[in-house]
Tab-separated table of C-alpha atoms in Angstrom:
chain	number	residue	atom	x	y	z
A	134	MET	CA	-21.706	-17.308	-16.823
A	135	ASN	CA	-21.465	-20.938	-15.879
A	136	ASP	CA	-18.980	-20.476	-13.518
A	137	CYS	CA	-21.515	-17.681	-10.952
A	138	ILE	CA	-23.245	-19.834	-8.511
A	139	PHE	CA	-26.204	-17.676	-8.550
A	140	CYS	CA	-26.748	-17.787	-12.365
A	141	ARG	CA	-26.510	-21.105	-11.725
A	142	ILE	CA	-29.025	-20.733	-8.670
A	143	SER	CA	-31.230	-18.791	-11.351
A	144	GLU	CA	-31.051	-21.408	-13.914
A	145	GLY	CA	-32.090	-23.938	-11.703
A	146	ALA	CA	-29.022	-26.072	-11.727
A	147	ILE	CA	-28.076	-25.511	-8.122
A	148	PRO	CA	-30.944	-26.106	-5.116
A	149	ALA	CA	-32.043	-22.946	-3.184
A	150	THR	CA	-34.368	-22.320	-0.900
A	151	LEU	CA	-36.796	-19.577	-3.656
A	152	VAL	CA	-38.835	-16.608	-1.942
A	153	HIS	CA	-39.590	-15.091	-5.327
A	154	ALA	CA	-39.062	-15.922	-8.916
A	155	ASP	CA	-40.189	-13.738	-11.684
A	156	PRO	CA	-39.033	-12.764	-15.319
A	157	ASP	CA	-36.261	-11.343	-13.994
A	158	ILE	CA	-35.734	-11.536	-10.536
A	159	ILE	CA	-34.820	-14.271	-7.910
A	160	ALA	CA	-34.589	-14.387	-4.250
A	161	PHE	CA	-33.691	-16.942	-2.094
A	162	ARG	CA	-32.767	-17.751	1.957
A	163	ASP	CA	-29.102	-17.148	2.114
A	164	ILE	CA	-27.152	-20.152	3.103
A	165	ASP	CA	-25.457	-18.247	5.941
A	166	PRO	CA	-28.315	-16.503	7.817
A	167	GLN	CA	-27.403	-13.873	9.771
A	168	ALA	CA	-30.756	-12.969	10.998
A	169	PRO	CA	-34.040	-14.930	11.592
A	170	THR	CA	-35.000	-13.128	8.343
A	171	HIS	CA	-32.204	-13.264	5.711
A	172	VAL	CA	-33.098	-13.269	1.694
A	173	LEU	CA	-30.628	-12.216	-1.178
A	174	VAL	CA	-33.013	-10.691	-3.920
A	175	ILE	CA	-30.422	-10.893	-7.466
A	176	PRO	CA	-31.346	-9.575	-10.836
A	177	ARG	CA	-31.683	-13.239	-13.120
A	178	ARG	CA	-29.408	-11.503	-15.470
A	179	HIS	CA	-25.454	-11.606	-14.881
A	180	VAL	CA	-24.444	-8.165	-13.212
A	181	GLY	CA	-20.868	-8.432	-11.143
A	182	SER	CA	-21.586	-5.653	-9.021
A	183	ALA	CA	-23.219	-2.244	-8.107
A	184	ASN	CA	-20.147	-0.818	-10.496
A	185	ASP	CA	-20.959	-2.219	-13.501
A	186	LEU	CA	-24.914	-1.195	-13.297
A	187	GLU	CA	-25.841	0.964	-16.149
A	188	ALA	CA	-27.849	3.998	-16.175
A	189	SER	CA	-30.555	2.155	-18.362
A	190	ASP	CA	-30.631	-0.562	-15.675
A	191	THR	CA	-32.139	1.898	-12.727
A	192	GLU	CA	-35.866	0.102	-13.685
A	193	LEU	CA	-34.380	-3.510	-12.942
A	194	VAL	CA	-32.295	-2.111	-9.471
A	195	GLY	CA	-35.309	-0.591	-8.077
A	196	ARG	CA	-37.919	-3.409	-8.562
A	197	LEU	CA	-35.267	-5.523	-6.879
A	198	VAL	CA	-35.920	-2.954	-3.839
A	199	VAL	CA	-39.445	-3.101	-4.161
A	200	VAL	CA	-38.915	-7.130	-4.291
A	201	ALA	CA	-36.977	-7.002	-1.070
A	202	ARG	CA	-40.362	-4.913	0.658
A	203	SER	CA	-43.041	-7.372	-0.297
A	204	ILE	CA	-40.850	-9.966	0.683
A	205	ALA	CA	-40.444	-8.143	3.606
A	206	ARG	CA	-44.179	-8.029	4.226
A	207	THR	CA	-44.518	-11.698	3.439
A	208	GLU	CA	-42.038	-12.178	6.396
A	209	GLY	CA	-43.944	-10.449	8.705
A	210	ILE	CA	-41.291	-7.945	9.250
A	211	ALA	CA	-42.356	-4.907	7.514
A	212	GLU	CA	-43.444	-3.380	10.874
A	213	SER	CA	-40.742	-4.429	12.739
A	214	GLY	CA	-38.151	-3.233	11.007
A	215	TYR	CA	-35.526	-4.756	8.061
A	216	ARG	CA	-32.436	-3.821	6.813
A	217	LEU	CA	-31.026	-4.045	2.964
A	218	VAL	CA	-27.786	-4.287	2.231
A	219	VAL	CA	-25.797	-4.210	-1.079
A	220	ASN	CA	-22.214	-4.962	-1.091
A	221	THR	CA	-19.407	-4.195	-3.693
A	222	GLY	CA	-15.893	-5.220	-3.620
A	223	ALA	CA	-13.542	-5.921	-1.079
A	224	ASP	CA	-14.062	-3.333	1.620
A	225	GLY	CA	-17.841	-3.663	0.840
A	226	GLY	CA	-17.043	-7.608	1.672
A	227	GLN	CA	-18.855	-8.790	-1.159
A	228	SER	CA	-18.600	-12.092	-1.251
A	229	VAL	CA	-20.153	-13.584	-4.633
A	230	GLY	CA	-19.692	-11.594	-8.240
A	231	HIS	CA	-23.345	-11.283	-8.940
A	232	LEU	CA	-25.248	-8.136	-8.022
A	233	HIS	CA	-27.571	-9.039	-4.572
A	234	LEU	CA	-29.606	-7.182	-2.264
A	235	HIS	CA	-29.179	-8.909	1.146
A	236	LEU	CA	-32.658	-8.285	3.069
A	237	LEU	CA	-32.142	-9.098	6.715
A	238	GLY	CA	-34.786	-8.764	9.732
A	239	GLY	CA	-36.283	-10.433	12.448
A	240	ARG	CA	-34.019	-8.828	15.227
A	241	GLY	CA	-32.742	-5.664	16.129
A	242	LEU	CA	-29.913	-4.686	13.314
A	243	ALA	CA	-26.767	-2.657	14.840
A	244	TRP	CA	-25.105	0.758	14.000
A	245	PRO	CA	-22.947	1.003	12.425
A	246	PRO	CA	-23.779	-1.417	9.896
A	247	GLY	CA	-20.575	-3.461	9.905
B	105	MET	CA	-43.060	17.692	5.464
B	106	ASN	CA	-42.191	20.860	7.377
B	107	ASP	CA	-40.986	18.559	10.269
B	108	CYS	CA	-39.180	16.538	8.699
B	109	ILE	CA	-35.288	17.448	8.610
B	110	PHE	CA	-34.538	15.798	4.904
B	111	CYS	CA	-37.307	17.398	3.624
B	112	ARG	CA	-35.800	20.947	4.954
B	113	ILE	CA	-32.442	19.725	3.697
B	114	SER	CA	-33.858	19.347	0.406
B	115	GLU	CA	-35.479	22.762	0.861
B	116	GLY	CA	-32.380	24.597	1.490
B	117	ALA	CA	-33.439	25.209	5.102
B	118	ILE	CA	-30.873	23.451	7.294
B	119	PRO	CA	-27.354	23.131	5.684
B	120	ALA	CA	-25.614	19.961	4.963
B	121	THR	CA	-22.700	19.165	3.068
B	122	LEU	CA	-24.104	18.580	-0.500
B	123	VAL	CA	-22.118	15.915	-2.697
B	124	HIS	CA	-25.043	15.490	-5.235
B	125	ALA	CA	-28.446	17.473	-6.493
B	126	ASP	CA	-30.935	16.847	-9.166
B	127	PRO	CA	-34.180	17.881	-9.366
B	128	ASP	CA	-35.129	14.442	-8.064
B	129	ILE	CA	-32.403	13.020	-5.624
B	130	ILE	CA	-29.491	15.016	-3.261
B	131	ALA	CA	-26.952	13.319	-1.994
B	132	PHE	CA	-25.190	14.933	1.688
B	133	ARG	CA	-22.495	14.082	4.216
B	134	ASP	CA	-24.017	12.071	7.220
B	135	ILE	CA	-23.488	14.184	10.593
B	136	ASP	CA	-22.160	10.867	12.254
B	137	PRO	CA	-19.832	8.991	9.793
B	138	GLN	CA	-19.562	5.796	10.224
B	139	ALA	CA	-16.328	5.222	7.832
B	140	PRO	CA	-13.903	7.437	6.082
B	141	THR	CA	-16.935	8.092	3.038
B	142	HIS	CA	-20.238	8.137	4.587
B	143	VAL	CA	-23.201	9.816	2.325
B	144	LEU	CA	-26.834	9.920	2.253
B	145	VAL	CA	-29.120	9.461	-0.792
B	146	ILE	CA	-32.395	10.644	-0.555
B	147	PRO	CA	-35.763	11.638	-2.972
B	148	ARG	CA	-36.331	14.959	-2.770
B	149	ARG	CA	-39.951	14.120	-2.663
B	150	HIS	CA	-41.047	12.910	0.564
B	151	VAL	CA	-41.172	9.193	1.118
B	152	GLY	CA	-41.492	7.637	4.581
B	153	SER	CA	-39.375	4.447	4.207
B	154	ALA	CA	-39.359	1.386	2.419
B	155	ASN	CA	-41.882	0.685	3.032
B	156	ASP	CA	-43.876	3.412	1.311
B	157	LEU	CA	-43.247	2.660	-2.057
B	158	GLU	CA	-45.188	2.076	-4.696
B	159	ALA	CA	-44.334	0.193	-7.925
B	160	SER	CA	-44.100	3.266	-9.483
B	161	ASP	CA	-41.123	4.228	-7.045
B	162	THR	CA	-38.584	1.652	-8.768
B	163	GLU	CA	-37.485	4.116	-11.212
B	164	LEU	CA	-36.937	7.077	-8.581
B	165	VAL	CA	-35.715	4.157	-6.145
B	166	GLY	CA	-33.483	2.707	-8.942
B	167	ARG	CA	-31.666	5.978	-9.250
B	168	LEU	CA	-30.877	6.506	-6.176
B	169	VAL	CA	-28.593	3.336	-6.427
B	170	VAL	CA	-26.767	4.676	-9.557
B	171	VAL	CA	-26.099	7.623	-8.194
B	172	ALA	CA	-24.979	6.208	-4.994
B	173	ARG	CA	-22.322	4.396	-7.309
B	174	SER	CA	-21.600	7.607	-8.843
B	175	ILE	CA	-20.446	8.831	-5.823
B	176	ALA	CA	-18.773	6.396	-4.866
B	177	ARG	CA	-16.749	6.685	-7.807
B	178	THR	CA	-16.180	10.533	-7.741
B	179	GLU	CA	-15.402	9.550	-4.104
B	180	GLY	CA	-12.617	7.547	-5.057
B	181	ILE	CA	-13.757	4.103	-3.403
B	182	ALA	CA	-15.365	2.573	-6.736
B	183	GLU	CA	-12.737	0.171	-6.458
B	184	SER	CA	-12.144	-0.782	-2.352
B	185	GLY	CA	-15.654	-1.206	-2.659
B	186	TYR	CA	-18.153	0.047	-0.272
B	187	ARG	CA	-21.967	-0.663	1.070
B	188	LEU	CA	-24.949	0.755	0.326
B	189	VAL	CA	-27.627	0.251	3.374
B	190	VAL	CA	-31.366	1.632	3.943
B	191	ASN	CA	-32.724	0.874	6.963
B	192	THR	CA	-36.279	0.319	7.781
B	193	GLY	CA	-38.355	0.931	10.832
B	194	ALA	CA	-37.358	-0.283	14.583
B	195	ASP	CA	-35.020	-3.019	13.985
B	196	GLY	CA	-33.726	-2.014	10.739
B	197	GLY	CA	-32.336	1.264	12.976
B	198	GLN	CA	-33.980	4.359	10.735
B	199	SER	CA	-32.752	7.301	12.639
B	200	VAL	CA	-34.942	9.384	10.176
B	201	GLY	CA	-37.880	9.027	8.991
B	202	HIS	CA	-37.330	10.084	4.928
B	203	LEU	CA	-36.115	7.434	3.205
B	204	HIS	CA	-32.348	7.132	2.987
B	205	LEU	CA	-29.915	4.845	1.312
B	206	HIS	CA	-26.504	5.422	2.845
B	207	LEU	CA	-23.081	4.672	0.665
B	208	LEU	CA	-20.392	3.980	3.357
B	209	GLY	CA	-16.854	3.407	2.118
B	210	GLY	CA	-13.205	3.917	2.780
B	211	ARG	CA	-12.201	0.964	5.482
B	212	GLY	CA	-13.456	-2.430	5.492
B	213	LEU	CA	-17.184	-3.369	6.252
B	214	ALA	CA	-17.548	-6.195	8.771
B	215	TRP	CA	-19.806	-8.662	8.437
B	216	PRO	CA	-22.789	-9.049	9.501
B	217	PRO	CA	-23.947	-5.918	8.473
B	218	GLY	CA	-25.159	-4.712	12.362
């Protein structure tokens, strides 16, 4: 886990611009933003990807989405709209091996989504 | 609710190619697929968008993700990778006013995601 950059952000060992923190979930701004608002919402617990989710993780995963929805409100993009994205594996474009939900908004997002 | 195309699919009033059905959630193939696998996972209950989620909906939303993960396995794209996408509002590109999770895979998904 010490090698996981998102675990280290959760521990405070690597700095990030946090926009949410609770005992189970943190959210911080993407260092390479693809939209005016681009935030990553992650579980503090190390979960490698969506493939590693257990049926018992549904509450945690649902909370990732609800936290993202709340951040959309505080960022002022709830009404204009936003996109939530979870990448898994190579074809999905997953770049960090710790489950994370992208929240993107503040501009029109095109289709297809990549 | 009768005007909602996804509610009507859930009721069986409009045909769709289902790949999952349980008492709370169904999944079916997108009629305008953007990837070799392109499936929509939706709650049967009418929820307009992510903005309409209540804190009590976390279990349901988490199950949408876990169902999508399971479909990725049966579609044979769990290891190659996939992207999960939820669009909300105009900037997000939401085209049907009933919460739905896109599962896309079977090809490399580019970045940014739209």
